[in-house]
Short mmCIF file of C-alpha atoms in Angstrom, two decimals:
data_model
loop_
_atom_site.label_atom_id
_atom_site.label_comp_id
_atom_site.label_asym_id
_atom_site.label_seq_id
_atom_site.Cartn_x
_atom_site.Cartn_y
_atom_site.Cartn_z
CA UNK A 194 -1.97 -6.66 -18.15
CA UNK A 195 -1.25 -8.37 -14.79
CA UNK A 196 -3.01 -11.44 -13.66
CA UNK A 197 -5.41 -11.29 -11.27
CA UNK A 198 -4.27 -11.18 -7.31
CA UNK A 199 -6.31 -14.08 -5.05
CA UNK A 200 -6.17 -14.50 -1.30
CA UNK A 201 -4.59 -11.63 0.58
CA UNK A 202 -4.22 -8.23 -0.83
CA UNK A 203 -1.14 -5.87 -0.09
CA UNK A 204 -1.22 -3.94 3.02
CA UNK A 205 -2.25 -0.84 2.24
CA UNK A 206 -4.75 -2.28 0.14
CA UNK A 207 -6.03 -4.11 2.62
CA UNK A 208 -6.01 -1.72 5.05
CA UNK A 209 -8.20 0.11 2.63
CA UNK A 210 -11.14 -3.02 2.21
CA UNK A 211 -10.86 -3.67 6.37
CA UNK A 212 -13.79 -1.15 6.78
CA UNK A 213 -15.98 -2.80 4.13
CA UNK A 214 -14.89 -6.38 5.10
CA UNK A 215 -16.20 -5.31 8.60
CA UNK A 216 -19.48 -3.79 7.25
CA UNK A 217 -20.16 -7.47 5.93
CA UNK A 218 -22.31 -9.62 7.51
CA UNK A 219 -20.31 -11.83 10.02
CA UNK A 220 -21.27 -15.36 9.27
CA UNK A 221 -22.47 -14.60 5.71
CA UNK A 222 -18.71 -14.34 4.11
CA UNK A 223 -17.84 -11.60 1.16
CA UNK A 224 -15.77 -11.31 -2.30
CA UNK A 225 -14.39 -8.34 -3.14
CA UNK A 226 -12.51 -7.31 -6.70
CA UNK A 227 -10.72 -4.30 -6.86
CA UNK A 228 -9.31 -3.18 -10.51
CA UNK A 229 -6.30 -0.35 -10.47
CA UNK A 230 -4.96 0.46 -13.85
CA UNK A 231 -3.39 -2.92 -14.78
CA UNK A 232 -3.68 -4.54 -10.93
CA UNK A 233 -6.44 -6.87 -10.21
CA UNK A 234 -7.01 -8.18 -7.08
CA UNK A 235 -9.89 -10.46 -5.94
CA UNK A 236 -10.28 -10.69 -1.55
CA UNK A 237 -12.25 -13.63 0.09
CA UNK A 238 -13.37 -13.77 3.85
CA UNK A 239 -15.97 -16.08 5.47
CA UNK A 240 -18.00 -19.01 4.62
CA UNK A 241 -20.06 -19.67 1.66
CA UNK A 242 -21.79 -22.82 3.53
CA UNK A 243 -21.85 -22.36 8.03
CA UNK A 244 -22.52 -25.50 7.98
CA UNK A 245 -20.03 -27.27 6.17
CA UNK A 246 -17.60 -24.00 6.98
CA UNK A 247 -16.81 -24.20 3.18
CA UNK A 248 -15.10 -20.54 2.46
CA UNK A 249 -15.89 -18.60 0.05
CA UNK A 250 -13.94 -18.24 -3.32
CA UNK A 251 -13.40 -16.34 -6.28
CA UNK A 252 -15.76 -18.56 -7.94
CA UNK A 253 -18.72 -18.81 -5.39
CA UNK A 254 -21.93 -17.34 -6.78
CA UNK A 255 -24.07 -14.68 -5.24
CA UNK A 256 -27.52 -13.33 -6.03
CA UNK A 257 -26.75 -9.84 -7.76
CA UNK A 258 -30.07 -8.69 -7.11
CA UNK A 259 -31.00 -5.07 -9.42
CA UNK A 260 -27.00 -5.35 -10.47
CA UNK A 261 -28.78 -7.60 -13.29
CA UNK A 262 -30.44 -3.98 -14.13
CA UNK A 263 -26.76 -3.71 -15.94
CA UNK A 264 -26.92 -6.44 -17.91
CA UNK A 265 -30.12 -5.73 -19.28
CA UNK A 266 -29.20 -2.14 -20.36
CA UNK A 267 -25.90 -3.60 -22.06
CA UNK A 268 -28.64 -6.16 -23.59
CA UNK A 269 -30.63 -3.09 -24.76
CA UNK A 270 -27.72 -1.27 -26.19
CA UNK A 271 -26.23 -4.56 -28.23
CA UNK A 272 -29.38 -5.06 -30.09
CA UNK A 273 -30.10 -1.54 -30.43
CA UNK A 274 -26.42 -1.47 -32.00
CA UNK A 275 -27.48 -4.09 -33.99
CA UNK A 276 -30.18 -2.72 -35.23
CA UNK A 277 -32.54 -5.39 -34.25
CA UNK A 278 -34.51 -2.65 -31.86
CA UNK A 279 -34.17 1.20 -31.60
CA UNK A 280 -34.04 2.82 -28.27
CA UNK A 281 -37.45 5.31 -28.88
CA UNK A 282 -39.28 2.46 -29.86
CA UNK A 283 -42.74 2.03 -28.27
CA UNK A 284 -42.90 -1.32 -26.05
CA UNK A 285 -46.24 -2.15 -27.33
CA UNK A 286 -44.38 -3.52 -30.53
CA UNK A 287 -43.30 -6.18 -28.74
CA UNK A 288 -46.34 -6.75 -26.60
CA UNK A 289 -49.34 -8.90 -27.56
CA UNK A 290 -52.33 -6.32 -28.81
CA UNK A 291 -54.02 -6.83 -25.47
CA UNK A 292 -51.39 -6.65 -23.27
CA UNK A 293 -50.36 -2.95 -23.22
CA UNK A 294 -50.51 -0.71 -19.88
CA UNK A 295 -52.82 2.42 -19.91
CA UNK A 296 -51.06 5.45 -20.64
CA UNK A 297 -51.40 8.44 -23.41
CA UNK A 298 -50.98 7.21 -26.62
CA UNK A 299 -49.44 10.22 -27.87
CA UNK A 300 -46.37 10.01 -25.45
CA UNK A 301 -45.69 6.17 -25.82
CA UNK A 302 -43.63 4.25 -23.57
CA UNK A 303 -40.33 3.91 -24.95
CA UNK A 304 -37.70 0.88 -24.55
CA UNK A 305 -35.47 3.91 -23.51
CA UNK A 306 -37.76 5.00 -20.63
CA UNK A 307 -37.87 1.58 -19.33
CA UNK A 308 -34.21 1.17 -18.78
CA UNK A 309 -33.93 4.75 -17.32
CA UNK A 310 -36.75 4.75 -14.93
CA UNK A 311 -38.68 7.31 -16.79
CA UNK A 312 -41.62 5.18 -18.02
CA UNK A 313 -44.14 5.95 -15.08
CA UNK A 314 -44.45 2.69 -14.34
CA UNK A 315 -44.53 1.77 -10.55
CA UNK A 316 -42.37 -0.34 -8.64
CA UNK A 317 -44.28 -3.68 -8.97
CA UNK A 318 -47.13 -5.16 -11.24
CA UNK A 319 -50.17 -4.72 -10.52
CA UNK A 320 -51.59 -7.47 -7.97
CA UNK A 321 -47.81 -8.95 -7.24
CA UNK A 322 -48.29 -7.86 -3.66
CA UNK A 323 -51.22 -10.03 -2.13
CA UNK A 324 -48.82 -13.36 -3.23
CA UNK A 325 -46.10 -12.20 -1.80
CA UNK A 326 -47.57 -11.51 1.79
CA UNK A 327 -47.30 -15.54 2.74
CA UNK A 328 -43.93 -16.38 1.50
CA UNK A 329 -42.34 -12.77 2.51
CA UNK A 330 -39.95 -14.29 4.50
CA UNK A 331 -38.85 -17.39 1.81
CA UNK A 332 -39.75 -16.87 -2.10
CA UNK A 333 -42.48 -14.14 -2.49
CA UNK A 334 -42.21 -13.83 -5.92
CA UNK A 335 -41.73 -17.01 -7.01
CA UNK A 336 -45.37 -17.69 -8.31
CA UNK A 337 -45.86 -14.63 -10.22
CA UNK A 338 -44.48 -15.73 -14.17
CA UNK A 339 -45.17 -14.34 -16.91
CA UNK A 340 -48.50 -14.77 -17.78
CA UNK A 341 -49.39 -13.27 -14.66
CA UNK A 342 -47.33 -10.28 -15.58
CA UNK A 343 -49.06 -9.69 -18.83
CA UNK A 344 -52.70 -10.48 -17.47
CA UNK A 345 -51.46 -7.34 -14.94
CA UNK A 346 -50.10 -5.17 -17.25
CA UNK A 347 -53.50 -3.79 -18.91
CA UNK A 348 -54.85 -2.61 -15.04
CA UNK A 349 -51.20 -1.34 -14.59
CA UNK A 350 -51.84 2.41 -14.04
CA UNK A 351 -48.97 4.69 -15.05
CA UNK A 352 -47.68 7.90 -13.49
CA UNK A 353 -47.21 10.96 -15.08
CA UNK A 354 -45.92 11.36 -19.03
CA UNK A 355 -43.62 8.73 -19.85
CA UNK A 356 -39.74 10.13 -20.30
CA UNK A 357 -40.39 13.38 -18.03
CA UNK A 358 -39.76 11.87 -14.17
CA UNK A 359 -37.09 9.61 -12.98
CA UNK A 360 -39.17 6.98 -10.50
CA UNK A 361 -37.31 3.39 -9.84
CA UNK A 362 -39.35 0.85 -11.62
CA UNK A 363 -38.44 -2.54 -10.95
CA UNK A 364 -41.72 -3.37 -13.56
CA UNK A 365 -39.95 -1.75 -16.09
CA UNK A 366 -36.53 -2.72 -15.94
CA UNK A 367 -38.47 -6.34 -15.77
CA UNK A 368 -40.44 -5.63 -19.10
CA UNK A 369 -37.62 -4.52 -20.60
CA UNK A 370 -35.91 -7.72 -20.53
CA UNK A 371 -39.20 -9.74 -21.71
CA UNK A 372 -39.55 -7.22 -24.66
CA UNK A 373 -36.11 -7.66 -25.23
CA UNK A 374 -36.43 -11.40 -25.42
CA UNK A 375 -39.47 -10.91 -27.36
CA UNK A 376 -37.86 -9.12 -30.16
CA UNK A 377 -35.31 -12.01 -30.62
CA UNK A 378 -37.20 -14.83 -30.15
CA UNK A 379 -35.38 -16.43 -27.00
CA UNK A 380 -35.81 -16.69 -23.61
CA UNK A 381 -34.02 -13.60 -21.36
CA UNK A 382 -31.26 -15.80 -19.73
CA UNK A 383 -30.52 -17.60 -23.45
CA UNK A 384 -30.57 -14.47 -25.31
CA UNK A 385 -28.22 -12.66 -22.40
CA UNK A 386 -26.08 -15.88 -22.44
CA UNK A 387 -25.18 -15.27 -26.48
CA UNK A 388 -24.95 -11.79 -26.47
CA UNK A 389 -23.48 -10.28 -23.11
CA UNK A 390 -22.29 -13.42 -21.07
CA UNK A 391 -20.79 -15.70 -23.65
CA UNK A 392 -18.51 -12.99 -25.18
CA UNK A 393 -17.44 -11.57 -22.46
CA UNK A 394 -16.41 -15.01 -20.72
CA UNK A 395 -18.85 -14.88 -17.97
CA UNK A 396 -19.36 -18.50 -17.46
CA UNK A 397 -20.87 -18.81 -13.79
CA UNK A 398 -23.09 -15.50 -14.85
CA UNK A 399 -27.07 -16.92 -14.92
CA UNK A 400 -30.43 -16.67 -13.69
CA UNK A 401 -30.26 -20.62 -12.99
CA UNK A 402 -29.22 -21.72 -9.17
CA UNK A 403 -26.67 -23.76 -10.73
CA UNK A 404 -24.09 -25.19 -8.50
CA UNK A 405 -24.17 -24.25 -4.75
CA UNK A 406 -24.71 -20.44 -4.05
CA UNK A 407 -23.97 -18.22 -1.15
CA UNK A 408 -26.06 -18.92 1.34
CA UNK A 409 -27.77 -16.29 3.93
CA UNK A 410 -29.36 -16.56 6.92
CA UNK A 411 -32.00 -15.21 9.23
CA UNK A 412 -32.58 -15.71 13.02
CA UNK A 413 -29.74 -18.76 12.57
CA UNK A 414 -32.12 -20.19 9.03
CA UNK A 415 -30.98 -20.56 6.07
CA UNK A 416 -32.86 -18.28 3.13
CA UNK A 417 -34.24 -20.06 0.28
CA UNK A 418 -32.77 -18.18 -3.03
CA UNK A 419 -34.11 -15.63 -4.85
CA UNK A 420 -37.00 -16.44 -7.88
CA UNK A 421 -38.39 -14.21 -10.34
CA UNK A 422 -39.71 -15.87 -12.98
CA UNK A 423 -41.78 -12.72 -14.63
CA UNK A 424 -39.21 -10.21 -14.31
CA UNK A 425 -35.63 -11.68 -14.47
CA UNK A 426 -34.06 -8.92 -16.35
CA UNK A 427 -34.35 -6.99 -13.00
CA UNK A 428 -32.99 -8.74 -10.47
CA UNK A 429 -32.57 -12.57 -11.48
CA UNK A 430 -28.46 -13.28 -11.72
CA UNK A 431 -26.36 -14.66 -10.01
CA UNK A 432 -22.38 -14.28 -10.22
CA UNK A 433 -19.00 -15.04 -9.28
CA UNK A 434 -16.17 -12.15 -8.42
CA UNK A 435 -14.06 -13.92 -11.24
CA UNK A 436 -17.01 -12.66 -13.44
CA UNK A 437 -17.63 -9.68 -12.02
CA UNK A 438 -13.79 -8.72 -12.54
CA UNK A 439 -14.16 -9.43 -16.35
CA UNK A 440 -17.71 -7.32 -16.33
CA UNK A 441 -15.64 -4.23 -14.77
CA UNK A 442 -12.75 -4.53 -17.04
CA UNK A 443 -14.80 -4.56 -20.16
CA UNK A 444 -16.53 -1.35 -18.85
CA UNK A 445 -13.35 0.26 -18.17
CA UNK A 446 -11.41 -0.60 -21.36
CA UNK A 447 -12.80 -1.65 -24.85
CA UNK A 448 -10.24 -4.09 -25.46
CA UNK A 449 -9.43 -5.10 -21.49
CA UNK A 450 -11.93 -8.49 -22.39
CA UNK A 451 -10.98 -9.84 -25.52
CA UNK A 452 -14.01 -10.94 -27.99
CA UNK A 453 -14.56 -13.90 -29.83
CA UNK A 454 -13.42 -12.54 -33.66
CA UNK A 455 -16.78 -12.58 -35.30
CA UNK A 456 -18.80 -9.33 -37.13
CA UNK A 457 -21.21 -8.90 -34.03
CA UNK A 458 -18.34 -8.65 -31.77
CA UNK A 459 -18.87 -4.70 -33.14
CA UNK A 460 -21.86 -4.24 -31.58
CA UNK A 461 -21.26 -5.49 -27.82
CA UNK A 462 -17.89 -2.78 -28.25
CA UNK A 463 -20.51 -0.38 -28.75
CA UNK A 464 -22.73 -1.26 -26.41
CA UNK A 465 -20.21 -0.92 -23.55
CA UNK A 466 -19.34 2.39 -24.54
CA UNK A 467 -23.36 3.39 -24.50
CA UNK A 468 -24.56 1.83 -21.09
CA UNK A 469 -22.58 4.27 -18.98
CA UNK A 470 -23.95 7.57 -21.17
CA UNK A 471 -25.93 9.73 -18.74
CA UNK A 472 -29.58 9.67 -20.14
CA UNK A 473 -31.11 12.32 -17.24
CA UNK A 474 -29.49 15.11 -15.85
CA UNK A 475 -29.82 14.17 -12.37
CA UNK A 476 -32.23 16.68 -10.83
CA UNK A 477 -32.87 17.47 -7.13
CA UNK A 478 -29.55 15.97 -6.05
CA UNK A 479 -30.19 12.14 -7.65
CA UNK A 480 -28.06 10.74 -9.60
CA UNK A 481 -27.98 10.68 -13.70
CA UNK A 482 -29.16 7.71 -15.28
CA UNK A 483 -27.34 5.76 -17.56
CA UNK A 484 -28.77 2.35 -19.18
CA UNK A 485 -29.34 0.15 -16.18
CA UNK A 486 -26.46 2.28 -14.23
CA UNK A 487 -26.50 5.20 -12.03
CA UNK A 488 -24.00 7.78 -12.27
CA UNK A 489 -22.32 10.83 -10.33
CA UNK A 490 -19.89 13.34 -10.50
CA UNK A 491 -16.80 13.36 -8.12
CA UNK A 492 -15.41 16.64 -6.46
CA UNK A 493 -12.81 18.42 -8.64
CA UNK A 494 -9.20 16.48 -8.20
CA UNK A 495 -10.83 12.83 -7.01
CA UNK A 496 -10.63 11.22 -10.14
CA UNK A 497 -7.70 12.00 -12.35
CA UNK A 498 -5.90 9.61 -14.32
CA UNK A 499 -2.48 7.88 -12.30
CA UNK A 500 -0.73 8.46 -15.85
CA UNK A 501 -0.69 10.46 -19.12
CA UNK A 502 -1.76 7.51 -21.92
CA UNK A 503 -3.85 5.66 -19.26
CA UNK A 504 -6.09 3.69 -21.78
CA UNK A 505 -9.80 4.79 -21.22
CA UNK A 506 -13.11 4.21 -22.91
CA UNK A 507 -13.73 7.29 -25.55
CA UNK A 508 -15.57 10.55 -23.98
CA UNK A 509 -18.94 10.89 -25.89
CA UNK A 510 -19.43 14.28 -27.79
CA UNK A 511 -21.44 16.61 -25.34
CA UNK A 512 -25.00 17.24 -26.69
CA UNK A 513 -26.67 20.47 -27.49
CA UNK A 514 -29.53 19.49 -25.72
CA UNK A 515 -31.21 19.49 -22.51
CA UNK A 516 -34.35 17.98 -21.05
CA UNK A 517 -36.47 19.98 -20.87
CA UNK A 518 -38.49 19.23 -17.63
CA UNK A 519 -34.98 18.70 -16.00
CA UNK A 520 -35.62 15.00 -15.66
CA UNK A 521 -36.28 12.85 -18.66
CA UNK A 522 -34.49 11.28 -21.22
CA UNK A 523 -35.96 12.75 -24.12
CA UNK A 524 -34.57 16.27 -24.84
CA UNK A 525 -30.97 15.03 -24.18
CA UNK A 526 -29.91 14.87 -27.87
CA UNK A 527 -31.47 12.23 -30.54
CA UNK A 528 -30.76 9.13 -28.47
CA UNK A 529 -30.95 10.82 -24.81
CA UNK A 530 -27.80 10.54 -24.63
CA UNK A 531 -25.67 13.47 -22.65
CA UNK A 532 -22.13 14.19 -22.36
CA UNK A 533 -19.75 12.35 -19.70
CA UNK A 534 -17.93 14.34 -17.40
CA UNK A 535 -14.48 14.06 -16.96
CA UNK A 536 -14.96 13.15 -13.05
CA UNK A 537 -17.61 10.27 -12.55
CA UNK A 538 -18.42 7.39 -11.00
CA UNK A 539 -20.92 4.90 -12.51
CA UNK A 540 -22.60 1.97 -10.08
CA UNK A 541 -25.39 0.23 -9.24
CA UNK A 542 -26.59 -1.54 -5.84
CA UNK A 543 -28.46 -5.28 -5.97
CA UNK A 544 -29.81 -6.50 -2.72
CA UNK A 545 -31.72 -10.23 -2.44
CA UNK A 546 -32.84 -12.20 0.41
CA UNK A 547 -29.34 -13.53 0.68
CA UNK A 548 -27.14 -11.52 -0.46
CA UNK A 549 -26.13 -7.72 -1.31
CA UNK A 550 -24.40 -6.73 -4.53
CA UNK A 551 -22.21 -3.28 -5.10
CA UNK A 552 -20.35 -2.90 -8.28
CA UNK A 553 -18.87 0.57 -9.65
CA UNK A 554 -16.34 1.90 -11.41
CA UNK A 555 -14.30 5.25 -12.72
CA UNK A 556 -13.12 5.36 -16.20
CA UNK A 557 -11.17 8.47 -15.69
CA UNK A 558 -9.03 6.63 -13.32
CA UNK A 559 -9.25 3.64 -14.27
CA UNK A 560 -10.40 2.44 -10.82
CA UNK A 561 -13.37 -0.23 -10.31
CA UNK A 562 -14.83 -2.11 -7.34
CA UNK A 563 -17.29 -5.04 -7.46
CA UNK A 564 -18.68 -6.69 -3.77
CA UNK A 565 -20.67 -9.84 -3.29
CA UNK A 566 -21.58 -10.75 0.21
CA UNK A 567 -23.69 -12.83 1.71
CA UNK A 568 -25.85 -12.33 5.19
CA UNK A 569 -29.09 -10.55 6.52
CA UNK A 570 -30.44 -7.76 3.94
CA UNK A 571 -30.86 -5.65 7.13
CA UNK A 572 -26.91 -5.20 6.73
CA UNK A 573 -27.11 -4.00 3.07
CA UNK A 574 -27.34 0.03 3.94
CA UNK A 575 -24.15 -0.19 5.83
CA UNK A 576 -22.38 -2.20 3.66
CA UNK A 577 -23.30 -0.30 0.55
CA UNK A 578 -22.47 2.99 1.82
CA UNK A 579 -18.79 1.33 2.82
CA UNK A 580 -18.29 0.17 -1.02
CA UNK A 581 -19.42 3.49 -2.06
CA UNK A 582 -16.89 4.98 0.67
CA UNK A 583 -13.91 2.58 -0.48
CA UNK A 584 -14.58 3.09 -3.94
CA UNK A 585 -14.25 7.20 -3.71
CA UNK A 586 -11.15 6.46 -1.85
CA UNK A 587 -9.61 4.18 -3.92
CA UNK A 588 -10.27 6.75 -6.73
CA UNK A 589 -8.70 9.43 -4.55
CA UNK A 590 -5.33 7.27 -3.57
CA UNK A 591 -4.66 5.29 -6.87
CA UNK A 592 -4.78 9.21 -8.58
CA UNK A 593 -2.18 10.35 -6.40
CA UNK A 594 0.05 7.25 -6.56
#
């Protein structure tokens, strides 16, 4: 396997990134990994600090914003592997008695619908949005911890049946991590930190500031960083693109990321090969929804292997199943899990006050893409649908090379 490639890529694959290096933010600076079979290449431009005009590096962390999403559905699937939680279990188990939202009791919320969107739940807690109105512009959520969060949850209304609609729940992802954390006794960012971060060598990967981030700006100001004490297994990380090229290998390849020998090693190799599982069918043109990721098909031809033998992470069986509303998890075979076609793309989108996250990836071809880059939010759309546009084409050229 080829060490990774720093500073300037070759031409044509830099003539590839120009387009999303351009969609950046100007003065906010951007890191950029590509991953091609056995090629790794990590791309720098800007500054991490204006005013000390300090660039940015492979190891310069970035708010990853709902990328954390990810981590907490790789979280979910290593303990669920473990057998230290199942993925239909309800969440009051691992809420105090008086804690619980309202909701049917006969159709609990599941730990499942949580990290697939399908729990009803709405965007926010109850009562976050009144804090945030004075600090909009700075930290607006950084007062609302957890006690808040479970002193909201009871007057929480939820939509619909749990596990029959697909609606993006920030509030669950959220919970999930505090239930998670819950049901082993540790805090979130300790408890991701010995099961996901530690063994997969992701040393700069936190919800702490820790050293010197990214920084963004608005109207020439620098933005204070991102806090969310209640919920930080939605959107709390920060990261490096030296981690975020280890995070995309291990989703690629099983053994891409060596593991520290030990018997739980077992159940993190299992978990990668879960989180990217389609657990909805995608209706009305969305995409599927995997644990914490988001998945698509590609057009027929886009994403075939460069090379008989490429090493790829094991198809899952296709289930018998279907949901049955065309939406939820629940019908998709015992664990809601469905089969994963053999074109696909699987990504997810973060964007914080100063900074906008992309990371995706095809294990058919073999072909991922992480981007960190600082700046104005306001920029995010454009440079979002860039990395989605360099990532199909990537997919496209490195199958025909």
């Amino acid at each position: 396997m080829n060490a990774p490639l720093y500073g300037p890529p070759d031409p044509e694959l830099d003539r590839l990134l120009r387009p999303l290096f351009r969609a950046a933010a100007p003065a906010g600076g951007a890191a950029v990994v590509v991953i091609r079979g056995d090629e790794r290449t990590v791309a720098c431009r800007g500054h991490a600090v204006r005013s000390t005009e300090r660039p940015v590096r492979a190891d310069t962390r970035f708010e990853l914003g709902s990328v954390t999403k990810t981590f907490t559905g790789l979280l979910l699937a290593e303990m669920a592997a473990r057998g230290e939680v199942g993925y239909d279990d309800p969440i009051d188990r691992y809420l105090p008695a008086d804690a619980a939202p309202g909701y049917p009791q006969e159709r609990p919320i599941t730990l499942l619908h949580l990290a697939t969107h399908t729990s009803g739940l709405p965007r926010l807690p109850d009562g976050v949005l009144p804090g945030q109105v004075p600090r909009w512009f700075t930290r607006p959520y950084a007062t609302f911890g957890p006690a808040h969060l479970l002193r909201a949850l009871p007057r929480t209304a939820v939509r619909g049946t749990p596990g029959t609609q697909v609606r993006y729940s920030n509030l669950g992802c959220g919970l999930l991590g505090l239930l998670l954390a819950n049901a082993a006794g540790q805090r979130y960012d300790d408890l991701l930190a010995a099961r996901v971060c530690g063994p997969l060598g992701l040393m700069d990967t936190s919800c702490g500031p820790g050293r010197e981030e990214d920084a963004g700006y608005r109207r020439g100001r620098r933005v204070p960083s991102f806090r969310l004490p209640a919920l930080p297994g939605a959107a709390a990380l920060r990261s490096t693109a030296d981690d975020m090229l280890r995070y995309l290998q291990a989703h690629l390849a099983l053994d891409a990321v060596p593991l520290p020998e030990r018997a739980d090693a077992a159940a993190l190799r299992t978990a990668l090969n879960e989180v990217r599982r389609p657990r909805t069918d995608g209706r009305r043109g969305g995409p599927r929804i995997c644990l914490g990721w988001n998945h698509r098909a590609l057009p027929a031809g886009v994403a075939e292997p460069r090379a008989a033998g490429k090493p790829v992470l094991p198809v899952p069986a296709a289930s018998d199943g279907a949901a049955s509303d065309g939406a939820g998890p629940d019908g998709a075979g015992p664990d809601g899990a469905g089969s994963v076609e053999t074109g696909e793309v699987v990504y997810h989108v973060g964007a914080a006050r100063r900074s906008t996250a992309f990371v995706g990836f095809s294990p058919r071809a073999q072909v991922g893409l992480a981007v960190l880059a600082g700046g104005q939010p306001l920029r995010s759309r454009a440079l979002v649908q860039s990395a989605h546009e360099t990532l199909r084409v990537l997919i496209a050229e490195f199958g025909e090379s």
